[in-house]
PDB file of C-alpha atoms in Angstrom:
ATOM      1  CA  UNK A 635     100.796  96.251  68.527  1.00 39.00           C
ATOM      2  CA  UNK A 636     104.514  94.408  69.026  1.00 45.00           C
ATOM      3  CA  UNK A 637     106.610  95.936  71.552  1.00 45.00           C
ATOM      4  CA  UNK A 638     108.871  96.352  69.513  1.00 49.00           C
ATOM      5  CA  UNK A 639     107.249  98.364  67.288  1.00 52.00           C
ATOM      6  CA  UNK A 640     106.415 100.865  69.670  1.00 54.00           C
ATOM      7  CA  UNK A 641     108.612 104.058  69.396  1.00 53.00           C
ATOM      8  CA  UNK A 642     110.105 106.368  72.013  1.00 55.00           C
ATOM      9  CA  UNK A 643     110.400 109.509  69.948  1.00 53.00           C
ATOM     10  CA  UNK A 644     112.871 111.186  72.634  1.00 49.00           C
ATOM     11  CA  UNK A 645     114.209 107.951  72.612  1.00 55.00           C
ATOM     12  CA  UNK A 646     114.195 106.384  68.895  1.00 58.00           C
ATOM     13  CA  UNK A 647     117.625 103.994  68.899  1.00 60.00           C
ATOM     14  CA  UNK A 648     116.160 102.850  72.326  1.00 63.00           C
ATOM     15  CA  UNK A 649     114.905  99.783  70.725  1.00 68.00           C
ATOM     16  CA  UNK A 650     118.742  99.242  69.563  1.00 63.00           C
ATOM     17  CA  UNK A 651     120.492 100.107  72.408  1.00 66.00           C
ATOM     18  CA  UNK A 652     117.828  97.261  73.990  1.00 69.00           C
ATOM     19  CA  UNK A 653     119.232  94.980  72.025  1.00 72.00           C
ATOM     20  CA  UNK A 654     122.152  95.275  71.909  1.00 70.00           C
ATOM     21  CA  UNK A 655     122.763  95.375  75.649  1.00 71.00           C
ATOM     22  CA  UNK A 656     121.335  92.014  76.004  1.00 76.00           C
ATOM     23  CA  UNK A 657     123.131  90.525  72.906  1.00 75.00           C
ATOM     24  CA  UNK A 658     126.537  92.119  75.533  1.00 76.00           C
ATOM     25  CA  UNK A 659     124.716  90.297  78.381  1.00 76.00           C
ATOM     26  CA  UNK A 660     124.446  87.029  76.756  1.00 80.00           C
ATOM     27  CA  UNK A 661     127.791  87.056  75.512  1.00 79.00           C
ATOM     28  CA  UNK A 662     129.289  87.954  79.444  1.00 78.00           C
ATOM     29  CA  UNK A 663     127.163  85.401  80.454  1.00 79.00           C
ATOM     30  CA  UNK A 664     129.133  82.447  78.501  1.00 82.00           C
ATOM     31  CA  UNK A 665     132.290  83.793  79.475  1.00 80.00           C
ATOM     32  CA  UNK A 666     131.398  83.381  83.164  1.00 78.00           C
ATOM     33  CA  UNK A 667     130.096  80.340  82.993  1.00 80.00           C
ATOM     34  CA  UNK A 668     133.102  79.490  81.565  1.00 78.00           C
ATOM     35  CA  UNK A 669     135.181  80.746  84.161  1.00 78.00           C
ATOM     36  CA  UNK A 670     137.211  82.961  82.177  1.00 77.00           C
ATOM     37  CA  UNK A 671     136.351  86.163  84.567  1.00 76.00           C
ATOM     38  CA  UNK A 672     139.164  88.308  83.225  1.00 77.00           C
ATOM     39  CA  UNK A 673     138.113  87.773  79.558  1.00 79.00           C
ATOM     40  CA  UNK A 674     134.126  88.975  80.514  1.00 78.00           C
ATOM     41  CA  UNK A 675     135.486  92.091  81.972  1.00 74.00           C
ATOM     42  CA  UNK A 676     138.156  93.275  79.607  1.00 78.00           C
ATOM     43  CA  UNK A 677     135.125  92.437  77.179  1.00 78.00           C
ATOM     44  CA  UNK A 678     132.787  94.553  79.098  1.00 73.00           C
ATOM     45  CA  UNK A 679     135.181  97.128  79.842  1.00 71.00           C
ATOM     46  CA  UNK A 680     135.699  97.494  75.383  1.00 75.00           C
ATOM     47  CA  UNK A 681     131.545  97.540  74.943  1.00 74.00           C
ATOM     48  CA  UNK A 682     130.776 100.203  77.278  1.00 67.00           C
ATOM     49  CA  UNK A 683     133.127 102.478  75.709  1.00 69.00           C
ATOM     50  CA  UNK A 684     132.017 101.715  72.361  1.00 71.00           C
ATOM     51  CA  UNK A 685     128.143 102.413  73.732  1.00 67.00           C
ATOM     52  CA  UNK A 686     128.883 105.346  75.362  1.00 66.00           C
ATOM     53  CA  UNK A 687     130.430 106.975  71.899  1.00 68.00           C
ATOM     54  CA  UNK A 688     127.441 106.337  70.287  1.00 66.00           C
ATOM     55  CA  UNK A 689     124.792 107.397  73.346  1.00 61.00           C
ATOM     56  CA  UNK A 690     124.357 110.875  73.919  1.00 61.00           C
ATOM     57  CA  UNK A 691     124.850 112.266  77.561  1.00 66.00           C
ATOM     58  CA  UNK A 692     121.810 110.824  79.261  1.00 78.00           C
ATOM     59  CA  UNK A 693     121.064 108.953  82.434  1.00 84.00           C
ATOM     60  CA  UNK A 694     122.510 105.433  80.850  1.00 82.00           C
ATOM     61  CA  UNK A 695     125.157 106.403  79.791  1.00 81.00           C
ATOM     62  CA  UNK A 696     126.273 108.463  82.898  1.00 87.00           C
ATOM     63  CA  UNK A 697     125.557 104.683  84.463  1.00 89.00           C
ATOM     64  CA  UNK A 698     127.666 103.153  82.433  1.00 84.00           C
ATOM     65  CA  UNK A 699     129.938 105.630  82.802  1.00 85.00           C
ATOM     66  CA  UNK A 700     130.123 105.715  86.448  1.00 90.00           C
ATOM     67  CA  UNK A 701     130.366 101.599  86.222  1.00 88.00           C
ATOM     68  CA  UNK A 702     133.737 101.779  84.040  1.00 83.00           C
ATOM     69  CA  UNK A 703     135.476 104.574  85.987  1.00 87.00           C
ATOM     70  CA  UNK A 704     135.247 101.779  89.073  1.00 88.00           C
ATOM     71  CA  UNK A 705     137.038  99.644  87.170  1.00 83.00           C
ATOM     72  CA  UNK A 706     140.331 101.424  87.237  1.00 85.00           C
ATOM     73  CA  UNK A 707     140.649 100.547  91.002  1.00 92.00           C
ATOM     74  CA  UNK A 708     138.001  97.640  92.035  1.00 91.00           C
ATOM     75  CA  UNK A 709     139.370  97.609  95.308  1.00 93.00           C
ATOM     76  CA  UNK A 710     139.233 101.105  96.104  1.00 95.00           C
ATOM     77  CA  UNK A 711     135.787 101.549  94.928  1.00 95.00           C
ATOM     78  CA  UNK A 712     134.401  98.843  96.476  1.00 95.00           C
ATOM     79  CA  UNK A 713     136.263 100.006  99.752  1.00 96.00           C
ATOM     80  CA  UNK A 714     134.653 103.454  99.351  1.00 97.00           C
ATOM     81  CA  UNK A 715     131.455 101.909  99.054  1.00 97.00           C
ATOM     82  CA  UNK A 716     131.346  99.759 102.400  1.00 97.00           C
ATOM     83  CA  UNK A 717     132.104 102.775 103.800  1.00 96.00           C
ATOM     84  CA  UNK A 718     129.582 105.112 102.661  1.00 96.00           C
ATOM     85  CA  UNK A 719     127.001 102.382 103.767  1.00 96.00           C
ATOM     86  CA  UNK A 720     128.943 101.572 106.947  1.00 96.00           C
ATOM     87  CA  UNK A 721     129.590  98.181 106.471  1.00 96.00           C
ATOM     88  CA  UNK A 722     132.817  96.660 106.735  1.00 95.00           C
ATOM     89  CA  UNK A 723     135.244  97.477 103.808  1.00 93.00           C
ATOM     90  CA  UNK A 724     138.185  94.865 105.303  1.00 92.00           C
ATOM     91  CA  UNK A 725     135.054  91.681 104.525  1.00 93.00           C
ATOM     92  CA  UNK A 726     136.128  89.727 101.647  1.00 92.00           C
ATOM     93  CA  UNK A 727     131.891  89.483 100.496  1.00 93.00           C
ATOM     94  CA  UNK A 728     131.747  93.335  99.647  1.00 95.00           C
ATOM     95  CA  UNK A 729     133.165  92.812  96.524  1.00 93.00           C
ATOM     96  CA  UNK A 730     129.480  90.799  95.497  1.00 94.00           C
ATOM     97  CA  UNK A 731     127.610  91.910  97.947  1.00 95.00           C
ATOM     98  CA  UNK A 732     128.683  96.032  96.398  1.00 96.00           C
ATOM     99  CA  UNK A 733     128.843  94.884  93.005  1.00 94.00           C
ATOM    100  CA  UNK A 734     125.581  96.544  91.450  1.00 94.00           C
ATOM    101  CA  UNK A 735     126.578  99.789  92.995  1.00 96.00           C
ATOM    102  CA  UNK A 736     128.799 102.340  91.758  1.00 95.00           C
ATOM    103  CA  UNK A 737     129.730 105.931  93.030  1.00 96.00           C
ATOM    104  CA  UNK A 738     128.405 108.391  90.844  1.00 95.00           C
ATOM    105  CA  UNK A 739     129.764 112.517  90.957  1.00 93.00           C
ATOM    106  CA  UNK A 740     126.607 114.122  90.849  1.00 91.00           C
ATOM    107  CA  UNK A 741     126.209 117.867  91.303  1.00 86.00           C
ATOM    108  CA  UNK A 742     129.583 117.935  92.104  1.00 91.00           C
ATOM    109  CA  UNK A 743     128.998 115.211  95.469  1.00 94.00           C
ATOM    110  CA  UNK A 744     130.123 111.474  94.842  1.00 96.00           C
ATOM    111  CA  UNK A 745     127.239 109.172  95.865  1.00 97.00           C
ATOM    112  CA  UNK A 746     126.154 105.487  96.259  1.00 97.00           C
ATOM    113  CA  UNK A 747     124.391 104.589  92.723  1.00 97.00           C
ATOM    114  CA  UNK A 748     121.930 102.316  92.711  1.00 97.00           C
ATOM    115  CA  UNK A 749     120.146 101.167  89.469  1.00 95.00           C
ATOM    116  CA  UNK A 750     116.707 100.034  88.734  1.00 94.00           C
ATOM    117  CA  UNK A 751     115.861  97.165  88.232  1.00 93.00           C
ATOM    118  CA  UNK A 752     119.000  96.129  89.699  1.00 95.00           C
ATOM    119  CA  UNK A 753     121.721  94.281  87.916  1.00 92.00           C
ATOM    120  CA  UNK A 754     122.723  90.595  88.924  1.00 91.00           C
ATOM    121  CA  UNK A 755     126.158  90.945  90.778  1.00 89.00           C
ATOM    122  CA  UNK A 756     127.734  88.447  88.517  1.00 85.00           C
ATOM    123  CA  UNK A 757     126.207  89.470  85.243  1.00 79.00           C
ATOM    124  CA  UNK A 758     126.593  92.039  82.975  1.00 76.00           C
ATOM    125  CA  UNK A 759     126.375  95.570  83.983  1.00 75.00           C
ATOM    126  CA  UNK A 760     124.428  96.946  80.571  1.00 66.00           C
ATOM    127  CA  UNK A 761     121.265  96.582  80.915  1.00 72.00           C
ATOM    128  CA  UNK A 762     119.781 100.782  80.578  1.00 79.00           C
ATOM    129  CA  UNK A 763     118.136 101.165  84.192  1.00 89.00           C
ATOM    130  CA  UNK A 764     114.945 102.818  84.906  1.00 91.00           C
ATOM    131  CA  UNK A 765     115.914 105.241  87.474  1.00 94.00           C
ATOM    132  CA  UNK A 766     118.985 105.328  89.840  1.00 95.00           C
ATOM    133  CA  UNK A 767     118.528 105.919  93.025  1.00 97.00           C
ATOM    134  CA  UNK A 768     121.549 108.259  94.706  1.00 97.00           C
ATOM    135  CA  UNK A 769     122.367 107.758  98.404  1.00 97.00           C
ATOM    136  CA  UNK A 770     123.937 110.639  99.825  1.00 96.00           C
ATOM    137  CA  UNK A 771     127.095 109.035 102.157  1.00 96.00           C
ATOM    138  CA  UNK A 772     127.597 111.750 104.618  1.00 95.00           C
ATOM    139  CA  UNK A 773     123.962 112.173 105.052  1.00 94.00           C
ATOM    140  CA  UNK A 774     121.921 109.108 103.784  1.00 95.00           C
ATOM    141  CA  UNK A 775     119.165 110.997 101.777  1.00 95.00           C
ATOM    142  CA  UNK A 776     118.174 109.422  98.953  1.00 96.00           C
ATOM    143  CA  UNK A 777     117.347 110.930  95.611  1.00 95.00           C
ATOM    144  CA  UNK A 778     116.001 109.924  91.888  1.00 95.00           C
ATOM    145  CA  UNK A 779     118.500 110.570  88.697  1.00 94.00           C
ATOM    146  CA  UNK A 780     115.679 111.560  86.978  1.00 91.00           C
ATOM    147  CA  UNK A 781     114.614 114.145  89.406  1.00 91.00           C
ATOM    148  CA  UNK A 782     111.073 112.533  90.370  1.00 92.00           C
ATOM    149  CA  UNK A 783     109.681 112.800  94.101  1.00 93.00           C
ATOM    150  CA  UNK A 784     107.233 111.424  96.544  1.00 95.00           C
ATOM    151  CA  UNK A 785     107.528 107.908  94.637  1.00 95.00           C
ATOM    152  CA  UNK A 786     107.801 104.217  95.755  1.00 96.00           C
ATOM    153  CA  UNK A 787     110.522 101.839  94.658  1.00 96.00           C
ATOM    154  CA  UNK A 788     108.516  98.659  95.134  1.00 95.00           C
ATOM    155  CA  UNK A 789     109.811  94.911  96.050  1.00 94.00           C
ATOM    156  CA  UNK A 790     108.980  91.875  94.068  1.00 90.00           C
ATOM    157  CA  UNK A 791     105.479  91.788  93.520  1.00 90.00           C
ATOM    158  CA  UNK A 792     103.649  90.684  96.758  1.00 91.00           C
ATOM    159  CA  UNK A 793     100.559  90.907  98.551  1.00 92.00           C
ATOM    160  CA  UNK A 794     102.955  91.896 101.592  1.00 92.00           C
ATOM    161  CA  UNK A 795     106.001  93.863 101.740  1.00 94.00           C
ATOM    162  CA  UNK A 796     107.994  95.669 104.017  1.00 95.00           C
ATOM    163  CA  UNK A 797     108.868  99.312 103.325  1.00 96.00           C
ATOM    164  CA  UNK A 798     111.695 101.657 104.275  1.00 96.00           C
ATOM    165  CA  UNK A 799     112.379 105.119 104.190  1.00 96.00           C
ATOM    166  CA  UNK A 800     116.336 104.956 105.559  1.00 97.00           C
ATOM    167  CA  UNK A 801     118.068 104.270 102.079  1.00 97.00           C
ATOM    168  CA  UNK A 802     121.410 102.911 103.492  1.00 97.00           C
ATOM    169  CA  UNK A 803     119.442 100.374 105.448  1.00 97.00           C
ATOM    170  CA  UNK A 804     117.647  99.600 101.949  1.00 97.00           C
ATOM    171  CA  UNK A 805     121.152  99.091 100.352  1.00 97.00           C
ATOM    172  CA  UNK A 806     122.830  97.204 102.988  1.00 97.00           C
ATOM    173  CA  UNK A 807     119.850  95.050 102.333  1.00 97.00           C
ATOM    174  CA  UNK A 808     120.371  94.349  98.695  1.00 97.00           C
ATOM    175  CA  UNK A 809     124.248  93.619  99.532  1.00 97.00           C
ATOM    176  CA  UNK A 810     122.893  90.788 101.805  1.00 96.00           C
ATOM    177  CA  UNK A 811     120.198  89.545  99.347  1.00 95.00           C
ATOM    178  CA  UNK A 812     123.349  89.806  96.873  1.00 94.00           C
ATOM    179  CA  UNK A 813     125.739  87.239  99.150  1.00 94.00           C
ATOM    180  CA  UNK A 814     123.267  84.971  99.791  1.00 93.00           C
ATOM    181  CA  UNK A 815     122.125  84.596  96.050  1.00 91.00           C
ATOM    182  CA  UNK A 816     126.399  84.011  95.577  1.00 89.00           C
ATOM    183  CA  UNK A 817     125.407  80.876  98.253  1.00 89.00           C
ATOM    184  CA  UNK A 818     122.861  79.593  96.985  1.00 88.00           C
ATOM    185  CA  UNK A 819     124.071  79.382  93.187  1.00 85.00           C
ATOM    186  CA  UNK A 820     127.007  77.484  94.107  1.00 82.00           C
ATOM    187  CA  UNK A 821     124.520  75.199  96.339  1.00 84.00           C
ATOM    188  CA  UNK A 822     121.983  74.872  93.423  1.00 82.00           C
ATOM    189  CA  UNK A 823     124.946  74.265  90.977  1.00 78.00           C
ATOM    190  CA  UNK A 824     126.944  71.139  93.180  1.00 80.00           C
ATOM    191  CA  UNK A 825     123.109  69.612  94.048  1.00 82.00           C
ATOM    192  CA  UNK A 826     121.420  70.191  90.657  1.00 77.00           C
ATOM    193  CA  UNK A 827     123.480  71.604  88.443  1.00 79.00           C
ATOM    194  CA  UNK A 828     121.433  74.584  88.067  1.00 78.00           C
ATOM    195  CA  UNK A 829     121.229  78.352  88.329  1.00 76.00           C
ATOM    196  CA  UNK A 830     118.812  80.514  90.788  1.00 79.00           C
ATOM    197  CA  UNK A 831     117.176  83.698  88.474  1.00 83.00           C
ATOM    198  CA  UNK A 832     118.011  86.983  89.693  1.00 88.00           C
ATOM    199  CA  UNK A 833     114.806  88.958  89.558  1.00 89.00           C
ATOM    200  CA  UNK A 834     116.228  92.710  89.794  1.00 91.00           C
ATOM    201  CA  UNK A 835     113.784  93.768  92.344  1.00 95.00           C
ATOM    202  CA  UNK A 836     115.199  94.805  95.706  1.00 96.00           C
ATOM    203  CA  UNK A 837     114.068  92.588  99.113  1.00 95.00           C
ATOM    204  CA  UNK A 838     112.091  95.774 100.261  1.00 96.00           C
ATOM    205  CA  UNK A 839     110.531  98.784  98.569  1.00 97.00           C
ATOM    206  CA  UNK A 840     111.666 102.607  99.667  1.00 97.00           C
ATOM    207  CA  UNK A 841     109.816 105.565  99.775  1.00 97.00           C
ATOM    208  CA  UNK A 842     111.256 108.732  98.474  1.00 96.00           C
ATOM    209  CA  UNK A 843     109.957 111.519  99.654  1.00 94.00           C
ATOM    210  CA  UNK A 844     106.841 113.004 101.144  1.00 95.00           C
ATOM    211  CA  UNK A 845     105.060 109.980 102.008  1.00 94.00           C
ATOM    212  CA  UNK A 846     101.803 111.338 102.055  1.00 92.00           C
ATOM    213  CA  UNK A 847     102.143 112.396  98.885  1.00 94.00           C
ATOM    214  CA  UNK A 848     102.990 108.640  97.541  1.00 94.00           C
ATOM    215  CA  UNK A 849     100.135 106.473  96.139  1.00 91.00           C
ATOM    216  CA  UNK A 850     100.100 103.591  97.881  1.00 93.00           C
ATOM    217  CA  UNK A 851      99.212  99.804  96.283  1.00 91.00           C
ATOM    218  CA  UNK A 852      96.489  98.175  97.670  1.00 89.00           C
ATOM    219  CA  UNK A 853      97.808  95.015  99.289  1.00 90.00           C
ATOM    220  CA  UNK A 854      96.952  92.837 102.140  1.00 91.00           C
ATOM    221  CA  UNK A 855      99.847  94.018 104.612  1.00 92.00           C
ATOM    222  CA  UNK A 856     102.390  97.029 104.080  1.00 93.00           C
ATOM    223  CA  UNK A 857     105.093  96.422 107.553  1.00 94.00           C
ATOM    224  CA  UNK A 858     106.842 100.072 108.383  1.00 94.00           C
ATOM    225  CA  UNK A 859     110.369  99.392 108.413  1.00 94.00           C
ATOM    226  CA  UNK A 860     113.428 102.203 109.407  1.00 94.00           C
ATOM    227  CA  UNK A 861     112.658 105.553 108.827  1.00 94.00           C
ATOM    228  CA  UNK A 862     108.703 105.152 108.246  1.00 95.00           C
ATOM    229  CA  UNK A 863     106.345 106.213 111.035  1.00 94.00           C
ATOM    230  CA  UNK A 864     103.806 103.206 111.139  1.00 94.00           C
ATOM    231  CA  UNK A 865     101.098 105.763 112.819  1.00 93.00           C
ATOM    232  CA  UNK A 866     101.151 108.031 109.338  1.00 94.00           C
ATOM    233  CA  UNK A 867     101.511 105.369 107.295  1.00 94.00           C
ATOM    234  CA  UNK A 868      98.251 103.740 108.113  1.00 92.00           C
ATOM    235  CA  UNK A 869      96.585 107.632 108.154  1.00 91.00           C
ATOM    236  CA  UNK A 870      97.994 108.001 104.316  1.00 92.00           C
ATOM    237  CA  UNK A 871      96.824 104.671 103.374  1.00 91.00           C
ATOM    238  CA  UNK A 872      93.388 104.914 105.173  1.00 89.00           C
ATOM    239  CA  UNK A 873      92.537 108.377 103.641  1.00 87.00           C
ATOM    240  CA  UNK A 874      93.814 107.538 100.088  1.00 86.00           C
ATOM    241  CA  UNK A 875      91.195 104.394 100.624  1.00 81.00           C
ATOM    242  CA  UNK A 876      88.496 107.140 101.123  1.00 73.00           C
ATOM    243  CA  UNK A 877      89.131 108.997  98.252  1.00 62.00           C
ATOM    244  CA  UNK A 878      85.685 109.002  96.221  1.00 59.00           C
ATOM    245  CA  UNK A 879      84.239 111.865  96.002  1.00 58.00           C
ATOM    246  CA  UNK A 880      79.902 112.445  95.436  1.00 63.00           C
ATOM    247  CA  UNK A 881      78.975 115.166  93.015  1.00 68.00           C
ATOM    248  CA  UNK A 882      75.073 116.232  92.256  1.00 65.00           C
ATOM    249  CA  UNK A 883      74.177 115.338  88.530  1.00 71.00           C
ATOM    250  CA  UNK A 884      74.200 117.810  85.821  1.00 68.00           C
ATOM    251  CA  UNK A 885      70.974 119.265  84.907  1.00 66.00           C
ATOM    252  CA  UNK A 886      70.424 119.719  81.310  1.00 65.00           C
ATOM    253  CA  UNK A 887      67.776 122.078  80.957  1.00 65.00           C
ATOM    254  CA  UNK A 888      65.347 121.676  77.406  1.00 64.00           C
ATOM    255  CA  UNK A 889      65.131 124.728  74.741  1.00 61.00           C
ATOM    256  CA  UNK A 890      61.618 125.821  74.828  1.00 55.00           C
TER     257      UNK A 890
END
């Protein structure tokens, strides 16, 4: 069976909405590359409203949502956001290195957004994310829009990754990977006229919650970065490795 012809039934126009977004994607696309920065976001700016009247009130559209309201004031938002990751709101990179975040009023607290798989912080803002992951600012705990628990946000794929469970370290992270992706286009472009991919996936994974309660991939070399205690780490991985469990056969016993 065609992907496409697989249907959501709570999500039918899905497919649409799919489709659409990347059709808005493309289209931002040329008017970057073009230069013409002030065209792709006024054009941006008329698309998400015009999604979000036909969407219902869902996690995308409270993303796209939550990525227009910034809009109104880029500076202040992105100002806001340095802050509530304690970075430096006064260095000129926070703009890119911020840009896939947003700050998102969510049971009534305004928090660091983060989508999944993560937009490219000079593309198009559209595409409908997995999950976002909300970072509490006052607090740092970190939370899943769609309410799941005790999961892993994994990395690219690798046989070795590092994992955290402090999700402001995990952001400021993805601001850095987001700078030096800025770098490195502009290098790629004046050498050889070409553009670096931006994968989506963040440099490390994060646990949310319990880890014990997380299933683990099996990999050559998980490293236990901030807020993950290395000692119960290897305990959850070692038991979930012994999980097999021996039963005694079933006798069947013959009808006389």
């Amino acid at each position: 069976m065609r992907t496409r012809d697989i249907i959501d039934i709570y999500q039918p126009q899905r497919p649409f909405f799919d489709a659409l977004a990347m059709d808005i994607g493309e289209a931002v696309g040329i008017y970057i590359r073009k230069g013409v920065l002030d065209e792709a976001a006024s054009y941006q700016r008329q698309m998400t409203a015009i999604l979000d009247s036909m969407a219902g009130d869902d996690m995308w559209s409270a993303w796209r949502k939550a990525v227009r309201a910034q809009w109104k004031n880029p500076g202040a938002a992105t100002a806001w956001k340095a802050r509530a990751l304690n970075l430096d709101e006064g260095d000129p990179h926070m703009a890119i290195a911020l840009a896939s975040f947003a700050p998102m009023k969510v049971g009534g607290v305004w928090q660091i957004a983060i989508p999944t798989p993560i937009p490219c912080p000079m593309g198009s803002k559209f595409g409908e994310p997995d999950d976002i992951l909300l970072i509490h600012p006052a607090t740092g705990a970190a939370s899943l829009y769609s309410g799941d628990t005790d999961t892993l946000i994994e990395a690219a794929p690798s046989d070795r990754f590092t994992v955290l469970a402090d999700a402001k370290t995990w952001a400021r992270e993805i601001a850095a990977t987001a700078v030096e992706w800025l770098y490195r286009c502009d290098q790629a472009r004046r050498i050889a006229n070409i553009k670096p991919e931006w994968n989506g996936f963040p440099p490390s994974s994060i646990a949310i919650g319990d880890i014990g309660k997380i299933i683990w991939p099996r990999v050559t070399a998980i490293t236990a970065g901030a807020g993950v205690n290395a000692a119960r780490l290897k305990k959850v991985i070692f038991r979930q490795a012994r999980i097999t469990h021996v039963e005694a056969p079933i006798k069947i016993v013959r009808a006389a």
